[in-house]
Amino acid sequence: MNESSHTETPYTALGFYHKISQLRADTWNALKRDLGQLVRLNDESRARNLIKAIDVKLTRLEIIEDYHAFPSKEDFRHLWALFDREEYVLLEKVVKRLVRALISESYRRRHVDLSETDADAEDLETLDALAQLRHGHPASNSSAQPYFELLIVDNLSSQEEEVVREAFHSLRRPEDRFVYDVVTVRSFEDALIAVLVNPNIQACLIRYEFPYKSKYNLSALRNYLEGLSEQELEHQSEAERSILLSSMIHELRPEIDQFLVTSGDVEATASRDIRHFNRIFYRETDYIEQHHTILRAIDSRYRTPFFDALREYSKKPTGVFHAMPISRGKSVTRSHWAGHMIDFYGINIFLAETSATSGGLDSLLQPYGPIKKAQEYAARAFGARQSFFVTNGTSTANKIVVQALVKPRDIVLIDRDCHKSHHYGMVLAGAHVSYLDSYPLNDYSMYGAVPLREIKKTLLEYKRAGQLHRVKMLLLTNCTFDGVVYNVRRVMEECLAIKPDLVFLWDEAWFAFATFNPTYRPRTAMHAARTLRDRYRSEAYREEYAAWKAEFDALDPDDDATWLERRLLPDPEAVRIRAYATHSTHKTLTSLRQGSMIHVWDQDFRQKVEAPFHEAYMTHTSTSPNYQIVASLDVGRMQAEMEGFELVHAQVEAALSLREQLYTHPLLQKYFRVLKNSDMVPAEYRESGVESYYDPVTGWNQMEEAWARDEFVVDPTRVTIAIGNTGVDGDAFKNEYLMNKYGIQINKTSRNTVLFMTNIGTTRGSIAYLLDVLIKLAKEFEYRWEESSRPERKIIERRVHSLTRELPPLPDFSRFHDAFRQCSETPEGDIRRAYFLSYDEENTEYLRFDNGELQAEMRAGRDVVSASFVIPYPPGFPVLVPGQVVSEEILHFLQALDVKEIHGYRPELGLIVFTEEALAAPPET
Ligand SMILES: Cc1ncc(COP(=O)(O)O)c(C=O)c1O
């Protein structure tokens, strides 16, 4: 596949694989059940049916297990032999043991020999399996070497495969940091399937000649391989095919360490694009060399430089003669009153608390040692050029990036319903703000995201007004709180065609996990930045651009349609890729609260940004950053690099099973309607036409198509449920029903929706609990209706009507008042001047709108201008910002709102607005 010849990646048809681990576990359990029934059965015809069912399941499992090291191919031969010999009692016993080993994951810690009936080993597995079920981890896990699987791609016979496997096994030493087993696949297709379905694979050894096609009929994979001509592949040289395979594995799972073993021409291989291989081995290189290289590569991901340094430090005896009495627990261990703090937290956290930056530690403000290393590893993990840890959340990360890049009077285009840290960031930086409206979802009182057309239109306005040079940054939220995801690459590409040096800040507060899944990753800022840079450097793109430009130049540049109705391409000579992303690592990956990261992919960073970035970082960072947060970011990064793929995969699986139940359960459907892709993304932004990722007949198979093509998609792990039919509003449902009755926490509601977010910690058990609760609640609503009198039913109906029909349209951003604008042709406003103008009391007054006072002023022709942010919760975005003119729509919206919490509004006083005199005063220069 030639990346540079198309903008979209051919979509990865992962639908089939989404639920493969559940399918695997469920099929093994079903097989165990069938065997259990069979051995206790006397009825011959039922026995025949069961035997047939067992045969089918074993066949299916054999395919799945072909991509896993345990159970091995030899184990499977043993199972088939027992089946063929009709030794069902023994087969049941072996399958039971195998299922226990899979549940307890005991195969990661010791060799499980299924051909032996070892009572001790069985006991251990039983204990482990029970502990796993009860506590979520096996009983004997503490000092185990981490386990992974090595994928070998080579067209080996079964005997050769055993020889290779044995050769690697024989190299194991007790002092090795890790232990691994070998999975062998024999074709190009099988290698791709293996890395998709087997998260244990951490390293891949691509060996000699292997065919393209799998022996299985894998229609689900074909789409992914779309564009690859089989004939071409069959005629490729060994090296070409290996290199192509490595780049495809890298697209799916970039963290996997890949090695090439070649018998071909050394120089010819070395001169090709071999960047995805850690190392190339030549035929004569021995297994020992390969073994050590593989272990070293895994170790470089597994290392946690700062966490390790902090643990080392905590063991050293030190005398504390500086601040922090809590350091080493000194102020609490001997306390008569505060000792229970140690009881609760344990001593380690205090041993790790220090204000020292030497003695093996490091300074976050000027890192040179383990924090520097930890940040470099984070950059590797997230595909950034530089990464920076932030210990005060993305609220601070956002302000750092804006201050580093934006000077007073620079123009920033920004989605108006962004997080409040951005609005405050604009005030601090003195940016002139041009707000962009997201498409509204009036039926659910929430916003979607900003259409590309709207962004292009705004940029065009600046171009026509001769102000484009002042536009510095486009700032968007990806994904939104509700899970609407942009087509990041497309947005950047088209904006860069209008302004080739535009800086992008993507607020990915909710999207750190996306890097670790191949369907999500292309919609992250870092991935898009790197892909676009590669694309613009290629000869193929230059040709594409030249052809496009010739066509474009023949059109009328003054006609909006020329720019808005077609896809724009940037000039490869002029374009600079400048992208920033901020992550609340703590929201979606492992990190203590407030642990965030800034990721940078900016070609001009070193030259233009490094110094101001440093100053901005200093402005906002405490000189006493919390080491525990830094250490947790380090561990969170490591975990994501080692098992992010598996965890995110499981998260998606859990969310899909929750959605599936909600789509199909008749009682749940009556009260709770899950919002589908088409409910949250209007048809005009769904090129693929995909309405829902799920179809009861074909299952989950349309997600990747939508994600590859559409302007917007919905992240299925964020499940928004419309609850209007319950007659209970979002806020009451959250507090009175979910929290108080069942201890279920959520934090986002709209008037008639609630948002359930899954995360990498969500288990099948927690999904089952949630479903159970929702079913109980649906029954409650059912009884309430059945037992209500007629007048009571009328009340319920009225509430349902109000929640489903009477929804005030969400207002657009009106405009900044002229007192805060410099250019009448373009919309930006000086929010900082407006913000500080309100500090002098004489510049403001209060106007009430509940008694018609404010409306009377508006009718008399006055521009009523807000002097503060006005933010109702929900929906949580500012309906007014300082300097913004109050419009009829905004007033209607505020009047129709039935929420209790509106920040910046005091009902007894009204809205705080600027006096007419303050607005008439000339701006200070
Ligand atoms: C889009 C967005 N950006 C930034 C933030 C702030 O993140 P943090 O809580 O890490 O400061 C939030 C918080 O909810 C958010 O939703």
XYZ file of N, CA, C and O in Angstrom, residues 550-663:
456
model
N -2.994 22.383 -11.013
C -3.322 22.801 -12.382
C -4.839 22.938 -12.515
O -5.341 23.907 -13.080
N -5.549 22.001 -11.939
C -7.020 22.054 -11.995
C -7.555 23.220 -11.161
O -8.424 23.961 -11.587
N -6.989 23.386 -9.998
C -7.457 24.411 -9.058
C -7.233 25.811 -9.631
O -8.082 26.691 -9.535
N -6.087 26.010 -10.268
C -5.751 27.337 -10.793
C -6.669 27.768 -11.925
O -6.778 28.955 -12.229
N -7.332 26.801 -12.524
C -8.252 27.155 -13.617
C -9.599 27.646 -13.066
O -10.446 28.110 -13.806
N -9.789 27.541 -11.743
C -11.077 27.933 -11.150
C -11.016 29.374 -10.649
O -9.932 29.967 -10.540
N -12.177 29.903 -10.288
C -12.247 31.288 -9.823
C -11.920 31.337 -8.324
O -12.695 30.842 -7.512
N -10.803 31.952 -7.926
C -10.441 31.940 -6.504
C -11.377 32.799 -5.648
O -11.398 32.664 -4.429
N -12.151 33.691 -6.284
C -13.055 34.537 -5.498
C -14.382 33.845 -5.202
O -15.207 34.376 -4.451
N -14.560 32.722 -5.839
C -15.805 31.984 -5.610
C -15.589 31.056 -4.394
O -14.667 30.224 -4.406
N -16.429 31.206 -3.394
C -16.292 30.364 -2.194
C -16.264 28.872 -2.531
O -15.543 28.093 -1.914
N -17.083 28.528 -3.539
C -17.200 27.103 -3.882
C -15.845 26.510 -4.263
O -15.570 25.330 -4.007
N -14.984 27.329 -4.849
C -13.663 26.839 -5.254
C -12.923 26.254 -4.048
O -12.228 25.255 -4.139
N -13.117 26.861 -2.930
C -12.409 26.426 -1.722
C -13.216 25.449 -0.876
O -12.653 24.563 -0.247
N -14.531 25.676 -0.876
C -15.331 24.906 0.084
C -15.866 23.595 -0.483
O -16.121 22.655 0.263
N -16.047 23.556 -1.789
C -16.707 22.373 -2.365
C -15.715 21.285 -2.761
O -16.114 20.267 -3.297
N -14.449 21.550 -2.616
C -13.505 20.503 -3.008
C -12.431 20.321 -1.932
O -12.236 21.185 -1.097
N -11.811 19.204 -2.078
C -10.755 18.883 -1.133
C -9.497 19.665 -1.507
O -9.095 19.669 -2.668
N -8.905 20.313 -0.527
C -7.739 21.147 -0.819
C -6.453 20.407 -0.467
O -6.429 19.611 0.465
N -5.424 20.699 -1.214
C -4.123 20.072 -0.939
C -3.065 21.151 -0.688
O -3.012 22.148 -1.416
N -2.234 20.986 0.308
C -1.205 21.992 0.583
C 0.008 21.881 -0.348
O 0.297 20.796 -0.866
N 0.674 23.004 -0.489
C 1.865 23.067 -1.331
C 3.035 22.406 -0.583
O 3.436 22.874 0.485
N 3.598 21.340 -1.132
C 4.652 20.617 -0.388
C 5.899 21.474 -0.147
O 6.677 21.196 0.767
N 6.083 22.506 -0.972
C 7.257 23.373 -0.774
C 7.078 24.297 0.431
O 8.026 24.667 1.095
N 5.801 24.667 0.687
C 5.561 25.688 1.707
C 5.139 25.103 3.055
O 5.328 25.720 4.103
N 4.596 23.903 3.028
C 3.904 23.402 4.231
C 4.878 23.069 5.369
O 5.995 22.588 5.144
N 4.451 23.396 6.584
C 5.182 23.010 7.795
C 4.198 22.259 8.682
O 3.078 22.728 8.889
N 4.624 21.149 9.230
C 3.719 20.395 10.109
C 4.002 20.816 11.545
O 5.109 20.635 12.061
N 2.975 21.384 12.160
C 3.150 21.911 13.517
C 1.942 21.484 14.368
O 0.907 22.132 14.373
N 2.096 20.377 15.052
C 0.946 19.852 15.794
C 1.314 19.607 17.255
O 2.412 19.125 17.564
N 0.371 19.925 18.128
C 0.526 19.720 19.573
C -0.697 18.957 20.061
O -1.805 19.169 19.557
N -0.478 18.088 21.038
C -1.627 17.382 21.624
C -1.465 17.398 23.132
O -0.338 17.270 23.646
N -2.558 17.600 23.837
C -2.509 17.523 25.298
C -3.358 16.334 25.744
O -4.463 16.132 25.234
N -2.807 15.555 26.655
C -3.482 14.335 27.130
C -3.715 14.395 28.620
O -2.759 14.626 29.367
N -4.916 14.141 29.065
C -5.115 13.847 30.487
C -4.837 12.354 30.632
O -5.763 11.536 30.572
N -3.587 12.027 30.803
C -3.221 10.608 30.917
C -4.086 9.963 31.995
O -4.549 8.832 31.852
N -4.331 10.722 33.055
C -5.090 10.179 34.186
C -6.540 9.852 33.828
O -7.183 9.072 34.521
N -7.045 10.427 32.753
C -8.451 10.148 32.425
C -8.616 8.789 31.742
O -9.622 8.127 31.927
N -7.651 8.406 30.903
C -7.889 7.169 30.138
C -6.785 6.118 30.251
O -6.943 5.028 29.718
N -5.667 6.467 30.875
C -4.611 5.461 31.068
C -4.226 5.457 32.545
O -4.778 6.223 33.327
N -3.236 4.640 32.890
C -2.831 4.602 34.301
C -2.024 5.847 34.659
O -0.983 6.111 34.063
N -2.518 6.609 35.602
C -1.779 7.754 36.152
C -2.561 8.267 37.344
O -3.786 8.149 37.380
N -1.842 8.829 38.303
C -2.561 9.485 39.389
C -3.254 10.726 38.826
O -2.851 11.258 37.792
N -4.275 11.179 39.559
C -5.039 12.343 39.126
C -4.106 13.518 38.863
O -3.125 13.687 39.588
N -4.432 14.272 37.839
C -3.637 15.437 37.405
C -2.439 15.080 36.535
O -1.755 15.976 36.051
N -2.168 13.794 36.352
C -1.044 13.419 35.484
C -1.431 13.637 34.030
O -2.350 12.995 33.527
N -0.754 14.554 33.363
C -1.054 14.852 31.961
C 0.239 14.924 31.164
O 1.325 14.987 31.738
N 0.092 14.937 29.850
C 1.285 15.069 29.000
C 0.996 16.024 27.853
O -0.144 16.129 27.391
N 2.071 16.692 27.422
C 2.008 17.491 26.194
C 2.866 16.746 25.173
O 4.015 16.401 25.475
N 2.303 16.498 24.004
C 3.076 15.848 22.939
C 3.253 16.827 21.785
O 2.302 17.524 21.412
N 4.462 16.840 21.263
C 4.805 17.837 20.242
C 5.259 17.141 18.962
O 6.083 16.224 19.007
N 4.696 17.583 17.856
C 5.216 17.161 16.543
C 5.271 18.430 15.695
O 4.374 18.726 14.919
N 6.320 19.199 15.902
C 6.413 20.516 15.277
C 7.760 20.630 14.594
O 8.807 20.612 15.244
N 7.731 20.776 13.279
C 8.988 20.877 12.532
C 9.774 22.132 12.932
O 10.963 22.207 12.701
N 9.089 23.117 13.493
C 9.764 24.361 13.859
C 10.026 24.469 15.355
O 10.346 25.545 15.853
N 9.834 23.359 16.069
C 9.940 23.443 17.530
C 11.321 23.945 17.970
O 11.429 24.916 18.708
N 12.345 23.273 17.496
C 13.703 23.626 17.951
C 14.024 25.079 17.620
O 14.548 25.812 18.445
N 13.678 25.464 16.432
C 14.058 26.781 15.943
C 13.256 27.906 16.600
O 13.803 28.918 16.982
N 11.924 27.683 16.702
C 11.081 28.813 17.076
C 10.404 28.699 18.438
O 9.957 29.697 18.979
N 10.236 27.497 18.926
C 9.332 27.342 20.068
C 10.035 26.944 21.371
O 9.538 27.242 22.453
N 11.170 26.293 21.259
C 11.772 25.690 22.447
C 11.909 26.700 23.604
O 11.513 26.417 24.734
N 12.441 27.881 23.302
C 12.669 28.867 24.377
C 11.340 29.373 24.959
O 11.139 29.310 26.186
N 10.403 29.863 24.127
C 9.126 30.288 24.726
C 8.375 29.145 25.406
O 7.695 29.360 26.409
N 8.545 27.935 24.900
C 7.877 26.800 25.532
C 8.412 26.625 26.956
O 7.660 26.415 27.910
N 9.712 26.746 27.063
C 10.346 26.608 28.367
C 9.795 27.670 29.335
O 9.440 27.367 30.483
N 9.691 28.895 28.841
C 9.180 29.975 29.703
C 7.728 29.693 30.101
O 7.326 29.885 31.254
N 6.941 29.258 29.126
C 5.527 28.987 29.411
C 5.412 27.852 30.430
O 4.574 27.879 31.338
N 6.280 26.861 30.284
C 6.275 25.726 31.204
C 6.591 26.210 32.618
O 5.967 25.804 33.595
N 7.565 27.134 32.693
C 7.943 27.705 33.994
C 6.793 28.522 34.592
O 6.582 28.543 35.799
N 6.074 29.222 33.723
C 4.980 30.070 34.203
C 3.950 29.245 34.963
O 3.414 29.674 35.973
N 3.688 28.052 34.440
C 2.531 27.323 34.951
C 2.872 26.140 35.846
O 1.974 25.511 36.401
N 4.169 25.822 35.956
C 4.507 24.608 36.706
C 4.975 24.967 38.115
O 5.793 25.868 38.293
N 4.467 24.240 39.051
C 4.883 24.435 40.436
C 6.369 24.113 40.572
O 6.883 23.222 39.873
N 7.040 24.804 41.471
C 8.436 24.441 41.728
C 8.506 23.236 42.676
O 9.584 22.764 43.009
N 7.344 22.767 43.106
C 7.304 21.539 43.911
C 6.397 20.512 43.231
O 5.367 20.120 43.772
N 6.767 20.081 42.026
C 5.881 19.129 41.339
C 5.802 17.805 42.103
O 6.772 17.419 42.761
N 4.666 17.177 42.005
C 4.437 15.961 42.770
C 5.121 14.758 42.114
O 4.774 14.348 41.004
N 6.097 14.192 42.820
C 6.864 13.079 42.261
C 6.017 11.836 42.023
O 6.303 11.034 41.145
N 5.013 11.665 42.865
C 4.200 10.446 42.681
C 3.452 10.523 41.343
O 3.271 9.518 40.663
N 3.037 11.734 40.994
C 2.343 11.892 39.706
C 3.318 11.614 38.566
O 3.000 10.890 37.619
N 4.534 12.160 38.695
C 5.530 11.946 37.633
C 5.819 10.446 37.495
O 5.845 9.894 36.390
N 6.005 9.777 38.639
C 6.305 8.338 38.593
C 5.140 7.571 37.975
O 5.335 6.636 37.194
N 3.921 7.996 38.293
C 2.771 7.259 37.744
C 2.657 7.485 36.241
O 2.219 6.596 35.508
N 3.071 8.650 35.770
C 3.068 8.874 34.315
C 4.074 7.955 33.635
O 3.828 7.412 32.554
N 5.209 7.769 34.304
C 6.252 6.897 33.769
C 5.737 5.450 33.675
O 5.873 4.778 32.649
N 5.094 5.008 34.752
C 4.551 3.641 34.759
C 3.397 3.526 33.753
O 3.286 2.528 33.026
N 2.578 4.558 33.705
C 1.441 4.545 32.762
C 1.923 4.414 31.331
O 1.359 3.668 30.538
N 2.991 5.130 31.011
C 3.571 5.018 29.659
C 4.055 3.598 29.407
O 3.792 3.008 28.368
N 4.801 3.050 30.394
C 5.341 1.706 30.214
C 4.203 0.708 29.990
O 4.223 -0.105 29.071
N 3.191 0.819 30.837
C 2.080 -0.127 30.716
C 1.427 -0.014 29.332
O 1.131 -1.019 28.685
N 1.259 1.228 28.882
C 0.616 1.415 27.572
C 1.470 0.809 26.467
O 0.952 0.211 25.528
N 2.794 0.945 26.583
C 3.667 0.364 25.549
C 3.695 -1.160 25.611
O 3.906 -1.830 24.614
N 3.534 -1.721 26.817
C 3.578 -3.174 26.948
C 2.212 -3.810 26.686
O 2.124 -4.842 26.048
N 1.161 -3.199 27.230
C -0.140 -3.875 27.110
C -1.284 -2.934 26.740
O -2.446 -3.300 26.896
N -0.936 -1.749 26.227
C -1.979 -0.803 25.820
C -2.891 -1.408 24.762
O -4.117 -1.265 24.823
N -2.299 -2.108 23.819
C -3.096 -2.714 22.746
C -4.141 -3.657 23.343
O -5.321 -3.597 23.025
N -3.684 -4.491 24.267
C -4.588 -5.471 24.874
C -5.678 -4.773 25.696
O -6.861 -5.109 25.626
N -5.258 -3.782 26.493
C -6.210 -3.136 27.392
C -7.263 -2.343 26.621
O -8.451 -2.381 26.943
N -6.808 -1.628 25.598
C -7.772 -0.831 24.827
C -8.709 -1.771 24.056
O -9.909 -1.542 23.952
N -8.136 -2.840 23.557
C -8.930 -3.843 22.859
C -10.038 -4.375 23.786
O -11.196 -4.457 23.402
N -9.636 -4.685 25.008
C -10.613 -5.220 25.966
C -11.659 -4.149 26.303
O -12.841 -4.458 26.487
N -11.202 -2.905 26.377
C -12.138 -1.811 26.664
C -13.180 -1.708 25.544
O -14.384 -1.580 25.804
N -12.701 -1.772 24.308
C -13.636 -1.683 23.175
C -14.596 -2.872 23.222
O -15.804 -2.717 23.070
N -14.046 -4.048 23.491
C -14.896 -5.248 23.573
C -15.986 -5.082 24.627
O -17.156 -5.399 24.396
N -15.586 -4.561 25.794
C -16.548 -4.396 26.884
C -17.637 -3.403 26.471
O -18.835 -3.641 26.688
N -17.211 -2.309 25.826
C -18.192 -1.301 25.417
C -19.131 -1.866 24.355
O -20.334 -1.597 24.364
N -18.569 -2.679 23.451
C -19.409 -3.235 22.399
C -20.432 -4.196 22.992
O -21.593 -4.225 22.570
N -20.032 -4.962 24.001
C -21.034 -5.885 24.548
C -22.098 -5.121 25.330
O -23.273 -5.489 25.290
N -21.703 -4.003 25.975
C -22.714 -3.181 26.640
C -23.696 -2.636 25.600
O -24.923 -2.716 25.754
N -23.146 -2.103 24.511
C -24.017 -1.538 23.475
C -24.933 -2.604 22.870
O -26.110 -2.371 22.651
N -24.354 -3.777 22.624
C -25.132 -4.841 21.999
C -26.361 -5.180 22.849
O -27.466 -5.315 22.346
N -26.134 -5.290 24.161
C -27.250 -5.608 25.069
C -28.294 -4.504 25.038
O -29.490 -4.758 25.006
N -27.790 -3.264 25.039
C -28.728 -2.139 25.070
C -29.505 -2.028 23.758
O -30.651 -1.591 23.734
N -28.902 -2.431 22.663
C -29.594 -2.381 21.376
C -30.665 -3.455 21.273
O -31.616 -3.316 20.528
